[in-house]
Short mmCIF file of C-alpha atoms and ligand atoms in Angstrom, two decimals:
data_model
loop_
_atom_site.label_atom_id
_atom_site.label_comp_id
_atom_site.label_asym_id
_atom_site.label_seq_id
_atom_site.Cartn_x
_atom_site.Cartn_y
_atom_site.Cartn_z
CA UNK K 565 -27.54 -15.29 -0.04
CA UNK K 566 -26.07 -12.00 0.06
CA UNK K 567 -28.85 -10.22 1.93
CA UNK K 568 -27.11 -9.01 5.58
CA UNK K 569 -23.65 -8.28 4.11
CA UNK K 570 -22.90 -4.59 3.91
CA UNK K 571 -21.94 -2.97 0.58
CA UNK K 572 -20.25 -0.25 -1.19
CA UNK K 573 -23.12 2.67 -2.48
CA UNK K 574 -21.88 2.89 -5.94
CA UNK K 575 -19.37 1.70 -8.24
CA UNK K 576 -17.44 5.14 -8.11
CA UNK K 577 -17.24 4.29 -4.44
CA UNK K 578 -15.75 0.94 -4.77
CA UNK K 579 -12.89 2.68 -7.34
CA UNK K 580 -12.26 5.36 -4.66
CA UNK K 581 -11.97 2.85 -1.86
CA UNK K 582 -9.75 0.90 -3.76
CA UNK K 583 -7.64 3.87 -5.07
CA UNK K 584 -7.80 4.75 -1.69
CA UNK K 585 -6.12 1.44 -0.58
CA UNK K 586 -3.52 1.32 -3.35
CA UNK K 587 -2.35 4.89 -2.77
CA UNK K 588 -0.31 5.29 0.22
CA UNK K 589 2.62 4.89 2.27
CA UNK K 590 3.58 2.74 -0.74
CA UNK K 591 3.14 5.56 -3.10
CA UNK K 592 5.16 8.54 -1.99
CA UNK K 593 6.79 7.39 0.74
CA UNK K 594 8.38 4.04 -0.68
CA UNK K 595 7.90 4.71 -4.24
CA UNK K 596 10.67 7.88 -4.28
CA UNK K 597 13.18 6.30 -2.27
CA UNK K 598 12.89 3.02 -3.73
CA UNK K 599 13.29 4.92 -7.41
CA UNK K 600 16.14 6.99 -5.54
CA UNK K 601 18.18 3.28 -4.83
CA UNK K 602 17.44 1.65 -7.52
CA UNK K 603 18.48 3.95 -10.31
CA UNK K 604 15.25 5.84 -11.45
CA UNK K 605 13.72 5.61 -15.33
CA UNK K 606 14.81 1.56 -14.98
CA UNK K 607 13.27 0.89 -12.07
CA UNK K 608 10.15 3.33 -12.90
CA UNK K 609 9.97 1.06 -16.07
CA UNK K 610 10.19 -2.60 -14.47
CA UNK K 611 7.33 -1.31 -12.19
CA UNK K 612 4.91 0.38 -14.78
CA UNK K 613 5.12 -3.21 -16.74
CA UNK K 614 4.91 -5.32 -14.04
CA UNK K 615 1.70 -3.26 -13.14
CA UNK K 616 0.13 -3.87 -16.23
CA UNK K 617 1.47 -7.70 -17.08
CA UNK K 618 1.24 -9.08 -13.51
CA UNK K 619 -0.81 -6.93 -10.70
CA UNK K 620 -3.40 -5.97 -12.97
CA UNK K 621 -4.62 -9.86 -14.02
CA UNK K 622 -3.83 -10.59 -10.08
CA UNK K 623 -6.02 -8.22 -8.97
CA UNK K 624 -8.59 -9.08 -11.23
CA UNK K 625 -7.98 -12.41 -9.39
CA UNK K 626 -8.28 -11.10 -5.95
CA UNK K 627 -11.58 -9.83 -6.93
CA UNK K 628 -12.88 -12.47 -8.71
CA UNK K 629 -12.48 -14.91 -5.17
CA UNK K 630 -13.85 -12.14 -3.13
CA UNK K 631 -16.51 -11.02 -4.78
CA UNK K 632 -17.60 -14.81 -5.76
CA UNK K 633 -16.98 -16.14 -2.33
CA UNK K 634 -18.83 -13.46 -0.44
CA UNK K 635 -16.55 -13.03 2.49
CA UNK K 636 -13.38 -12.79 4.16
CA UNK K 637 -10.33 -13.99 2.58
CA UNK K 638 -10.22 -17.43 5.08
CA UNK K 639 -14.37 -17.66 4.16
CA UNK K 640 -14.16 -17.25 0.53
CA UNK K 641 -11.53 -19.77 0.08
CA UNK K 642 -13.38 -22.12 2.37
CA UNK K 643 -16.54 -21.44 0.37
CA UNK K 644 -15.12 -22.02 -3.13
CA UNK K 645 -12.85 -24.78 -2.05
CA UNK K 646 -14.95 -26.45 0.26
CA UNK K 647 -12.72 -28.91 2.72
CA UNK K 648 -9.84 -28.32 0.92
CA UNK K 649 -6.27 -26.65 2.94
CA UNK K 650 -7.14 -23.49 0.88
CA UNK K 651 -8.64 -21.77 3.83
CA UNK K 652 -5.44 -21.70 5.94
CA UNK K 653 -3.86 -20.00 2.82
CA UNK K 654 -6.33 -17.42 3.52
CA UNK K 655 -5.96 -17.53 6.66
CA UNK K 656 -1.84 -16.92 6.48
CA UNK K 657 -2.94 -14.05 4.27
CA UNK K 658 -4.92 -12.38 7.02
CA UNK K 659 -2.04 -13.19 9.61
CA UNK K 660 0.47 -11.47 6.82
CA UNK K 661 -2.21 -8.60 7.02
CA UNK K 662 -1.95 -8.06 10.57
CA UNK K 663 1.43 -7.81 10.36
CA UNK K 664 1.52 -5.49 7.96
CA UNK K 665 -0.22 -3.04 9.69
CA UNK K 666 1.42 -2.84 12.75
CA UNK K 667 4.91 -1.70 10.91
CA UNK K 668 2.71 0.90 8.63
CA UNK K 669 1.12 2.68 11.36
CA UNK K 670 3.81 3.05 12.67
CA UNK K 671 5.21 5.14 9.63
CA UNK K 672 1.79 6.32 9.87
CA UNK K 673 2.32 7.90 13.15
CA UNK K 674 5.86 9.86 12.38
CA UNK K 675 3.51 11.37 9.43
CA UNK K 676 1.11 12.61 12.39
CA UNK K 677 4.38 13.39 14.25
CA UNK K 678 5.44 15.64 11.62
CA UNK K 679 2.59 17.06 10.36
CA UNK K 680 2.19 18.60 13.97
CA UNK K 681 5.92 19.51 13.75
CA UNK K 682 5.14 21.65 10.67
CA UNK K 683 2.10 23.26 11.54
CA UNK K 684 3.77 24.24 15.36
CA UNK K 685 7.47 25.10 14.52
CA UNK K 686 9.20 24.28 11.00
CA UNK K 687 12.36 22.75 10.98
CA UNK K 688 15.59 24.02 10.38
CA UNK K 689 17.34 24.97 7.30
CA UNK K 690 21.03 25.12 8.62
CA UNK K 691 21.98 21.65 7.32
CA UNK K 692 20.78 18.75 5.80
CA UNK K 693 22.17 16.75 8.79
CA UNK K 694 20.15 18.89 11.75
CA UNK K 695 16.70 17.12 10.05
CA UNK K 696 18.58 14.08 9.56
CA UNK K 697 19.12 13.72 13.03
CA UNK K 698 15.77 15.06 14.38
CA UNK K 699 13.97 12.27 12.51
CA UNK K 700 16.75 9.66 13.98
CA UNK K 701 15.95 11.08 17.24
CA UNK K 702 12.60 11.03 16.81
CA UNK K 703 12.10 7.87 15.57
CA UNK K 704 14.21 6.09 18.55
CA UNK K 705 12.68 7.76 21.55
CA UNK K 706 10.33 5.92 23.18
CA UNK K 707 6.56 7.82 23.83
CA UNK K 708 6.35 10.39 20.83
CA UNK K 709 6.47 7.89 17.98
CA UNK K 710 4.48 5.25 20.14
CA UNK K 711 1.75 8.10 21.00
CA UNK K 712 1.50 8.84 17.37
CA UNK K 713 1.53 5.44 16.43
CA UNK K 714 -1.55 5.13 19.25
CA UNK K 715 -3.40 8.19 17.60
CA UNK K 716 -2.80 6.61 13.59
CA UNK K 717 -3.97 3.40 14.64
CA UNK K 718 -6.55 4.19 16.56
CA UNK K 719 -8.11 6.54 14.12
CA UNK K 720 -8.39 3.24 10.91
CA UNK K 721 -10.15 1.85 14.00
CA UNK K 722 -12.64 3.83 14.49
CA UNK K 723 -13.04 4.51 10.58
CA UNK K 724 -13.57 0.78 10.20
CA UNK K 725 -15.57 0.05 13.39
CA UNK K 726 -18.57 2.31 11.61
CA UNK K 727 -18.90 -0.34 8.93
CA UNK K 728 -18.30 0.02 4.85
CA UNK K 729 -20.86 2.89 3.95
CA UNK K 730 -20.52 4.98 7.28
CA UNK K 731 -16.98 4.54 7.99
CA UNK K 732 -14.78 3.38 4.90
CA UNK K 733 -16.98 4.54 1.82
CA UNK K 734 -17.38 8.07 3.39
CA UNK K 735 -14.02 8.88 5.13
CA UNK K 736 -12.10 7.72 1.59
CA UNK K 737 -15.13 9.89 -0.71
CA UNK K 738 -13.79 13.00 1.46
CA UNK K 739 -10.30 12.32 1.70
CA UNK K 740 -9.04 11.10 -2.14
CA UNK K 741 -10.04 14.31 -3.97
CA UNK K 742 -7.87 16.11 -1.15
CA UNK K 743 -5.03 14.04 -1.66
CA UNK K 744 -5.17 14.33 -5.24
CA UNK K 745 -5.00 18.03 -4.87
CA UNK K 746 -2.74 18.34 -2.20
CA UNK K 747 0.01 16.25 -4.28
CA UNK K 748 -0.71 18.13 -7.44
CA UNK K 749 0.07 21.30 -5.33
CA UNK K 750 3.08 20.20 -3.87
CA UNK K 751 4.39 18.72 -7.35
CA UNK K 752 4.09 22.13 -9.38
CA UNK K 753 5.80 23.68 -6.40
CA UNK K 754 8.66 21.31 -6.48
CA UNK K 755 9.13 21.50 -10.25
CA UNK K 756 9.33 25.49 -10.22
CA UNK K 757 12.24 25.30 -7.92
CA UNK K 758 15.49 26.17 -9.38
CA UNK K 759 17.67 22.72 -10.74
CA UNK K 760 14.57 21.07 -10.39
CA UNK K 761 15.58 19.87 -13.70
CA UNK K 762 18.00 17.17 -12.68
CA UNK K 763 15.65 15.60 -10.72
CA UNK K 764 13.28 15.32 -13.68
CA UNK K 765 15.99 14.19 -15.69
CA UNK K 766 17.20 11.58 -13.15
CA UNK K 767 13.43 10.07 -13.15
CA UNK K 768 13.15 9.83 -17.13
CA UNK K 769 16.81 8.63 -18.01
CA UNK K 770 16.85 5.03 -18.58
CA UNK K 771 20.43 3.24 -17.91
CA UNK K 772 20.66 -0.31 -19.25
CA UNK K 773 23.09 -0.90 -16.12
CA UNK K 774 20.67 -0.62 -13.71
CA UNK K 775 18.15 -3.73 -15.13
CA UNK K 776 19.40 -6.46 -12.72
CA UNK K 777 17.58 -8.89 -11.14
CA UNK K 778 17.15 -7.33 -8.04
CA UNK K 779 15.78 -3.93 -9.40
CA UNK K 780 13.29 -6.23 -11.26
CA UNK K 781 12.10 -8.15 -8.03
CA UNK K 782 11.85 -4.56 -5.93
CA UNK K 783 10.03 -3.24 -8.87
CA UNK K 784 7.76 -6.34 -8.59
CA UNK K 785 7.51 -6.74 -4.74
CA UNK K 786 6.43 -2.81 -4.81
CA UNK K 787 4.08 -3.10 -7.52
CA UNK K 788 2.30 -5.56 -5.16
CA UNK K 789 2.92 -3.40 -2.51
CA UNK K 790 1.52 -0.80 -3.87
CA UNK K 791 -1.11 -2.16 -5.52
CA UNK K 792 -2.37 -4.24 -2.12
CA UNK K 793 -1.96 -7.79 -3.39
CA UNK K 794 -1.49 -10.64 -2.04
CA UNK K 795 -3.08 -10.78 1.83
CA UNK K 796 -6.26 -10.14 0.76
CA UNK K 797 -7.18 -6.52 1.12
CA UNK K 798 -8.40 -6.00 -2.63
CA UNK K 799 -10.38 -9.56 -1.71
CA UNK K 800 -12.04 -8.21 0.69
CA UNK K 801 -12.92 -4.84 -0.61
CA UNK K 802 -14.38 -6.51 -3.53
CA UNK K 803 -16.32 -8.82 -1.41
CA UNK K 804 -18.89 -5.63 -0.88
CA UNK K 805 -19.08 -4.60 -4.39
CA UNK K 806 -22.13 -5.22 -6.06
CA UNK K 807 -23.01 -8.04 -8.34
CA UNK K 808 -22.99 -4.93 -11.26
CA UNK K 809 -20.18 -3.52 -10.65
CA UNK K 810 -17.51 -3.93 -12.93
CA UNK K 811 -14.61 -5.42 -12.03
CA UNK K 812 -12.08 -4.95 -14.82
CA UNK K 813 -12.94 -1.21 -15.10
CA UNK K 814 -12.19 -0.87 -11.05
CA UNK K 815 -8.68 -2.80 -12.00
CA UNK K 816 -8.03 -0.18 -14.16
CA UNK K 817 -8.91 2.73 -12.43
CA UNK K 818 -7.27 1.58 -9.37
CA UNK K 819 -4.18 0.88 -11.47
CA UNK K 820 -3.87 4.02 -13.40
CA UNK K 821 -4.70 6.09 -10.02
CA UNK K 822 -2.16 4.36 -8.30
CA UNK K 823 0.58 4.83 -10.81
CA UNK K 824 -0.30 8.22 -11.09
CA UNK K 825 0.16 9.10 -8.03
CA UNK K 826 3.55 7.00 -7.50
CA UNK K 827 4.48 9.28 -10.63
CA UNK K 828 3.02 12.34 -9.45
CA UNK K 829 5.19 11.60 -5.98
CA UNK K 830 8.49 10.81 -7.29
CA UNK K 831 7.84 14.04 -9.59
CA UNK K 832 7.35 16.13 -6.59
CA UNK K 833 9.91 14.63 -4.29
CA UNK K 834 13.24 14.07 -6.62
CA UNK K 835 13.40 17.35 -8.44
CA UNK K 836 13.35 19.06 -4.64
CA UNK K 837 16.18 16.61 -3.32
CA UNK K 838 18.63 17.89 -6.91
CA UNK K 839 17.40 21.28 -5.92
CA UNK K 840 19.07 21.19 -2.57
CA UNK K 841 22.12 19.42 -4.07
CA UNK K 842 21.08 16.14 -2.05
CA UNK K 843 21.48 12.44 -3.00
CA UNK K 844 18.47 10.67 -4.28
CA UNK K 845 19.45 7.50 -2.57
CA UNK K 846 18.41 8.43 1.26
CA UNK K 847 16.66 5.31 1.67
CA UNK K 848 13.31 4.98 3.51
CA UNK K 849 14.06 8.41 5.93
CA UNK K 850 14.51 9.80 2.51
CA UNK K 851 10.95 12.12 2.78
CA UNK K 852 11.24 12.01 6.44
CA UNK K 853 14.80 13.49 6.85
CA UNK K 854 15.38 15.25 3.55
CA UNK K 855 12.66 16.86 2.75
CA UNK K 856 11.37 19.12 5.57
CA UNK K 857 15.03 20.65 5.09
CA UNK K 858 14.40 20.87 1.69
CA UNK K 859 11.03 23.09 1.84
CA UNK K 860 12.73 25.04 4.46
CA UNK K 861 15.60 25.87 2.74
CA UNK K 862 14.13 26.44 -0.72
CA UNK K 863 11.66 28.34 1.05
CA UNK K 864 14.10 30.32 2.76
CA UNK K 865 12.65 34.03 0.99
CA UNK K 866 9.22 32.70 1.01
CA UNK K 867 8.66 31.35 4.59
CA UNK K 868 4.98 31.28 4.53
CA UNK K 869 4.72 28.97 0.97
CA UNK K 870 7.19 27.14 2.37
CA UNK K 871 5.59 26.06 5.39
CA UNK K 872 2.19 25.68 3.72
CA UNK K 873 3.98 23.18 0.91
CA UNK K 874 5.42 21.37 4.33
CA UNK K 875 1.94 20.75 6.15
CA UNK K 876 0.39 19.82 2.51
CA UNK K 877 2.97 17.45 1.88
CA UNK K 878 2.74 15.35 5.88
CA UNK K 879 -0.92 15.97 5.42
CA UNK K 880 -0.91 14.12 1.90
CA UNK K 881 1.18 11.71 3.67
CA UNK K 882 -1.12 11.08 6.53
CA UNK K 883 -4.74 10.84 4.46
CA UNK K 884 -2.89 8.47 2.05
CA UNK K 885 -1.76 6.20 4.67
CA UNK K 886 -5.37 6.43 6.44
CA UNK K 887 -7.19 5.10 3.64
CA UNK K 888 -4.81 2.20 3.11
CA UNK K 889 -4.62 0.98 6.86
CA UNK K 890 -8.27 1.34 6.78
CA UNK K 891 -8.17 -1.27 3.86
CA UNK K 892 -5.48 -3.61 6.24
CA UNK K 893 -7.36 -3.35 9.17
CA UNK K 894 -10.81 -4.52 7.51
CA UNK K 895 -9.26 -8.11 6.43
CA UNK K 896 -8.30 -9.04 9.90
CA UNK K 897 -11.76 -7.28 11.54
CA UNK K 898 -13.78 -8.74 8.66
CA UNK K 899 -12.42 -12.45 9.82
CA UNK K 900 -13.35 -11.54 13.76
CA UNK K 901 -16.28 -10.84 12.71
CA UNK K 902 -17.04 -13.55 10.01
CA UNK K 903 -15.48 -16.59 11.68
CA UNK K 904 -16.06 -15.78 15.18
CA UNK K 905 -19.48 -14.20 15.34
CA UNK K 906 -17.84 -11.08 17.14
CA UNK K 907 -19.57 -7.76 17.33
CA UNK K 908 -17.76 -5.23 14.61
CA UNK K 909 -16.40 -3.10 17.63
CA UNK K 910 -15.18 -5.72 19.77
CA UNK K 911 -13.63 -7.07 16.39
CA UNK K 912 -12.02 -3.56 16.24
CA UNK K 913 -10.65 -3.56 19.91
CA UNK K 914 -9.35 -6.43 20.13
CA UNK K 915 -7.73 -6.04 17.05
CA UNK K 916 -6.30 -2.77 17.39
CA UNK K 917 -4.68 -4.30 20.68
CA UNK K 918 -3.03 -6.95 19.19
CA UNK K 919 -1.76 -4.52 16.47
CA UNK K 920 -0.52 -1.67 18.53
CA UNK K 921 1.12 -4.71 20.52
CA UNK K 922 3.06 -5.38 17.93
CA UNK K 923 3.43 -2.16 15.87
CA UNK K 924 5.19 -0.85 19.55
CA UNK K 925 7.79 -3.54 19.47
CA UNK K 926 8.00 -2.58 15.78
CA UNK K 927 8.60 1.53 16.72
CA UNK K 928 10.81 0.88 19.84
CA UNK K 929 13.33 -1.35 17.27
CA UNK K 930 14.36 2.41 16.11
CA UNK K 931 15.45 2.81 19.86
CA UNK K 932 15.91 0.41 23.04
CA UNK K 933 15.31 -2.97 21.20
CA UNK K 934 17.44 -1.96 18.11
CA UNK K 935 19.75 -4.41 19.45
CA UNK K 936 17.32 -7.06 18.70
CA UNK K 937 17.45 -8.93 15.89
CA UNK K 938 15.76 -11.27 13.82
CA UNK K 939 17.57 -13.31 11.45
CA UNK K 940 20.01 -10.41 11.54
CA UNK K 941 16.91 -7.57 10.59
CA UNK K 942 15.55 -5.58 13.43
CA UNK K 943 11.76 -6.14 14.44
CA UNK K 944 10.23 -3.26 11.83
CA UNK K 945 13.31 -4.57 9.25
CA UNK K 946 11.80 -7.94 9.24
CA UNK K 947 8.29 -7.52 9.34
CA UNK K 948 8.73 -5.29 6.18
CA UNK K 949 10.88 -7.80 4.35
CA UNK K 950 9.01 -10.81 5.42
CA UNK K 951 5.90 -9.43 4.25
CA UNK K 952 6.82 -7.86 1.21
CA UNK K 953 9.30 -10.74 0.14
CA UNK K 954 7.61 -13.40 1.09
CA UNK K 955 3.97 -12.98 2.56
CA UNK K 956 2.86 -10.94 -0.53
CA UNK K 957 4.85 -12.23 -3.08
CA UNK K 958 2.89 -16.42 -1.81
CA UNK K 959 0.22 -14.86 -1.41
CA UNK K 960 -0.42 -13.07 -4.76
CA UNK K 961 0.80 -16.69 -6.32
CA UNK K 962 -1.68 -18.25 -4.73
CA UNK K 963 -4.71 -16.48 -5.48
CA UNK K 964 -3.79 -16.79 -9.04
CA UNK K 965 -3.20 -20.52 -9.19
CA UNK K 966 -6.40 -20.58 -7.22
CA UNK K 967 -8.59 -18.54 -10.29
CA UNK K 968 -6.20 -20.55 -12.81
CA UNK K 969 -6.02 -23.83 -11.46
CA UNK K 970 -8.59 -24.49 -9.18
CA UNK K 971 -11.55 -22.20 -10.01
CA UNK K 972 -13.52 -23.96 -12.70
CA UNK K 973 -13.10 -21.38 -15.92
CA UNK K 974 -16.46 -21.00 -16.51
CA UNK K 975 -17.20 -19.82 -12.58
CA UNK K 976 -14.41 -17.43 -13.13
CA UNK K 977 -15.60 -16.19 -16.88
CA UNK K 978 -18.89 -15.66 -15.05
CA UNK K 979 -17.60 -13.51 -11.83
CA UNK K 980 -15.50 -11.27 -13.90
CA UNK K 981 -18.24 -11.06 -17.05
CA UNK K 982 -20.66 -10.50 -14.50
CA UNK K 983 -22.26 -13.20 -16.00
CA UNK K 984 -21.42 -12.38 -19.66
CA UNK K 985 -22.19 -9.06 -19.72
CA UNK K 986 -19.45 -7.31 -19.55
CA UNK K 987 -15.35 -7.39 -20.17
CA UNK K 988 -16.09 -10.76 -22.57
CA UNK K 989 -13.45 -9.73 -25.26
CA UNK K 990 -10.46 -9.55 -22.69
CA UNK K 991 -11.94 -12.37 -20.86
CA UNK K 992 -9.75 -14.74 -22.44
CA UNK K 993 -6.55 -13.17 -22.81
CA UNK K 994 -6.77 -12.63 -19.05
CA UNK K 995 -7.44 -15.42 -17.71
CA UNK K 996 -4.38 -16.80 -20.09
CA UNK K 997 -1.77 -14.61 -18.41
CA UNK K 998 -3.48 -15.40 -14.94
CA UNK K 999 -3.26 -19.11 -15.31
CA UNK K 1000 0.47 -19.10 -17.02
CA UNK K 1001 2.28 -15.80 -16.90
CA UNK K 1002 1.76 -14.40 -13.92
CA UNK K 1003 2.95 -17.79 -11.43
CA UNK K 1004 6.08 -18.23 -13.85
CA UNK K 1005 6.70 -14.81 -13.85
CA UNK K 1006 6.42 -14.71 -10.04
CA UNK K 1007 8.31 -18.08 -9.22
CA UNK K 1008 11.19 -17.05 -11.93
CA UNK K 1009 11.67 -13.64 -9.88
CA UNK K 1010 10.72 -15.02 -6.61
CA UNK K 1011 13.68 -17.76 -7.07
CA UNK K 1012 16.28 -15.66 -8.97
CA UNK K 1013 16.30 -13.11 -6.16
CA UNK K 1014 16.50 -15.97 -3.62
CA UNK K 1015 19.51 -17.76 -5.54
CA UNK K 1016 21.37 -14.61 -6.14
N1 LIG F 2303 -1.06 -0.15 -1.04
C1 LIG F 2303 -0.84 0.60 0.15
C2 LIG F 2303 0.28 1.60 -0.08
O1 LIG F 2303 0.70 1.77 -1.18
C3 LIG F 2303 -0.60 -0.23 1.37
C4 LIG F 2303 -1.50 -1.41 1.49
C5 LIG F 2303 -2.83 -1.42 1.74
C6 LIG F 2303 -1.09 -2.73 1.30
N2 LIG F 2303 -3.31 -2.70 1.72
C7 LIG F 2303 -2.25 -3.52 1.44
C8 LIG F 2303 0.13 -3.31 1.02
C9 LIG F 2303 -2.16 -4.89 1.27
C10 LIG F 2303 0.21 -4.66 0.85
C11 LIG F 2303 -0.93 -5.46 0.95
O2 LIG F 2303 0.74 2.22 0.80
#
């Protein structure tokens, strides 16, 4: 039954490919700003127990339906709930996925844009306000972000047109070690700048004023975010692991890489915006705008280290957000293929069309169509909030009412034992917080941020 279906070499590949997915844009591009507006040690907090209590069992739960249904998030549902309406929840999932990753390459492509930027010129150290307004005039011209956008795209489509062991297991094997480096470089850099110590101090001083309920339900919808929940991505990742691997040590690899390098980020971003004398709350342009002044100015008597730090820091950027669109793009090729018998590289055509369809409207609502609005959020606005507050935040519910609910608990004790050998003492404990904690924990935050 699961001769044909590709899989991951090794069980150290499946944790990289899954690091891979969970570090990314998320991780030190939304991560710092996100700390930066929502007052720092509380927020960092919220998110570090939310990523133990709730994303941890849920992606335990993500794995458990993709690696016992064998397929795509719409087939695995369909499999393990024959002729029930499941499907279409996996099937919303995958349509939640698509959107997704037309608004990230597009984020994608400004870190292409300004990795090029570094390497050919620098930017200017005159004022905080002369980067401020390249990246605003950047961002709302028309070709150079949509050419970028082209060229980020493109690239997770040819990665995942080569298949799981030629294109995804090898590209993220390479890349993650140089990310991991990269970010350590830039973080020792940052913290040896002078005042880097109120940035550090920001980042570890907890303020009681600052736990509301909409710091918890950011911390929660980028916890998710961060750790790829909810549309299907971890699903179908797990899908090609093999029947040994282990699932609850790949949760907590995955977890503890991810964190680390959301900690390892805001360590290397907020002690360089105190060091200038900036605010931390610059919102999402926040490592766009401020920092490239930042490394220029603080590398003012050291231009070369300076500009090194700058093209470490957009190349960081741009492997991190490679090997998580490569982890998007495979739940909505995965279903072309699957469902409709399609070739993998027609499956990766036509969906990189439809994607760069969108992900263009998405880019030009920084320019021409800023105008246009969606329930009062511009086209990139909306498809970020609608999938992180509401896509994500269903979709992680329902795959774990489907493990606690609807799975029978012996099928699910079984798929994450791997068939009682392995993880048996947390087994139950687990499944406990799956099948109660985490969908009142979700609803009560899903429903307090809605009412308030
Ligand atoms: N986790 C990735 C990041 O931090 C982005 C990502 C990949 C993602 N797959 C996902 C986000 C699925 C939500 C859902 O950048």
């Amino acid at each position: 039954m699961e001769t044909g279906r590709e899989k991951f070499g090794s069980n150290m590949a499946v944790i990289l490919a899954m690091a891979g997915s969970a570090v990314g844009l998320g991780n030190i591009w939304r991560f710092p700003y996100m700390v930066g507006e929502c007052g720092g040690a509380t927020f960092i907090l919220a998110y570090i127990i939310f990523g133990i209590l709730i994303s941890l069992p849920l992606f335990f739960a993500e794995s458990i339906i993709g690696r016992r249904g064998r397929s795509n998030s719409f087939g695995s549902l369909r499999k393990l709930a024959p002729g029930t309406p499941w499907k279409w929840v996996g099937l919303a999932t995958i349509i939640g996925c698509f959107i997704i990753i037309s608004y990230y390459s597009v984020v994608g492509g400004w870190s292409i844009d300004y990795l090029l930027r570094s390497c050919i010129g620098g930017f200017s150290i005159e004022d905080p306000e002369s980067t401020i307004s390249l990246f605003d005039k950047m961002s709302s011209s028309v070709w150079e972000p949509i050419i970028c956008h082209t060229l980020f795209l493109g690239a997770t489509a040819l990665i995942v047109k080569f298949g799981i062991k030629k294109g995804i297991e090898s590209f993220t094997k390479k890349t993650m070690p140089l990310l991991f480096l990269l970010m350590i470089a830039i973080a020792v850099y940052s913290l040896c700048l002078p005042g880097a110590g109120e940035g550090v101090r920001y980042l570890v001083k907890f303020n009681l004023s600052d736990l509301n309920p909409t710091t918890l339900a950011y911390a929660l919808g980028q916890s998710f975010f961060s750790m790829s929940l909810g549309v299907g991505s971890i699903l179908i990742y797990s899908s090609y692991m093999s029947g040994d691997d282990n699932i609850g040590k790949t949760g907590l690899f995955t977890m503890i890489f991810d964190t680390l390098f959301a900690l390892i980020a805001a360590f290397a971003i907020m002690p360089a915006v105190f060091s200038a004398g900036l605010e931390p709350d610059g919102g999402p342009s926040l490592v766009f705008s401020t920092l490239p002044y930042v490394f220029a100015k603080m590398g003012a008597n050291a231009m070369f280290l300076s500009r090194i730090i700058t093209i470490f820091f957009f190349l960081a950027i741009l492997c991190a957000a490679i090997t998580s669109s490569i982890s998007l793009f495979e739940v909505v090729a995965s279903f072309l293929v699957e469902e409709l018998g399609w070739k993998r590289k027609k499956a990766s055509i036509i969906s990189f069309v439809g994607q760069w369809t969108l992900g263009v409207l998405c880019s030009l609502s920084f320019g021409v169509l800023g105008n246009f609005k969606i329930m009062g959020r511009t086209i990139f606005s909306f498809c970020d909030s609608f999938t992180s507050n509401f896509v994500m935040t269903l979709g992680a519910l329902a795959f774990a009412i489907f493990v606690g609910w609807k799975m029978s608990k012996e099928d699910v004790r079984d798929e994450f034992t791997n068939h009682g050998t392995k993880n048996c003492k947390i087994f139950n404990t687990v499944y406990f917080i799956t099948k109660f904690v985490v969908p009142v924990m979700i609803v009560t935050i899903f429903v307090t941020n809605l009412v308030l």
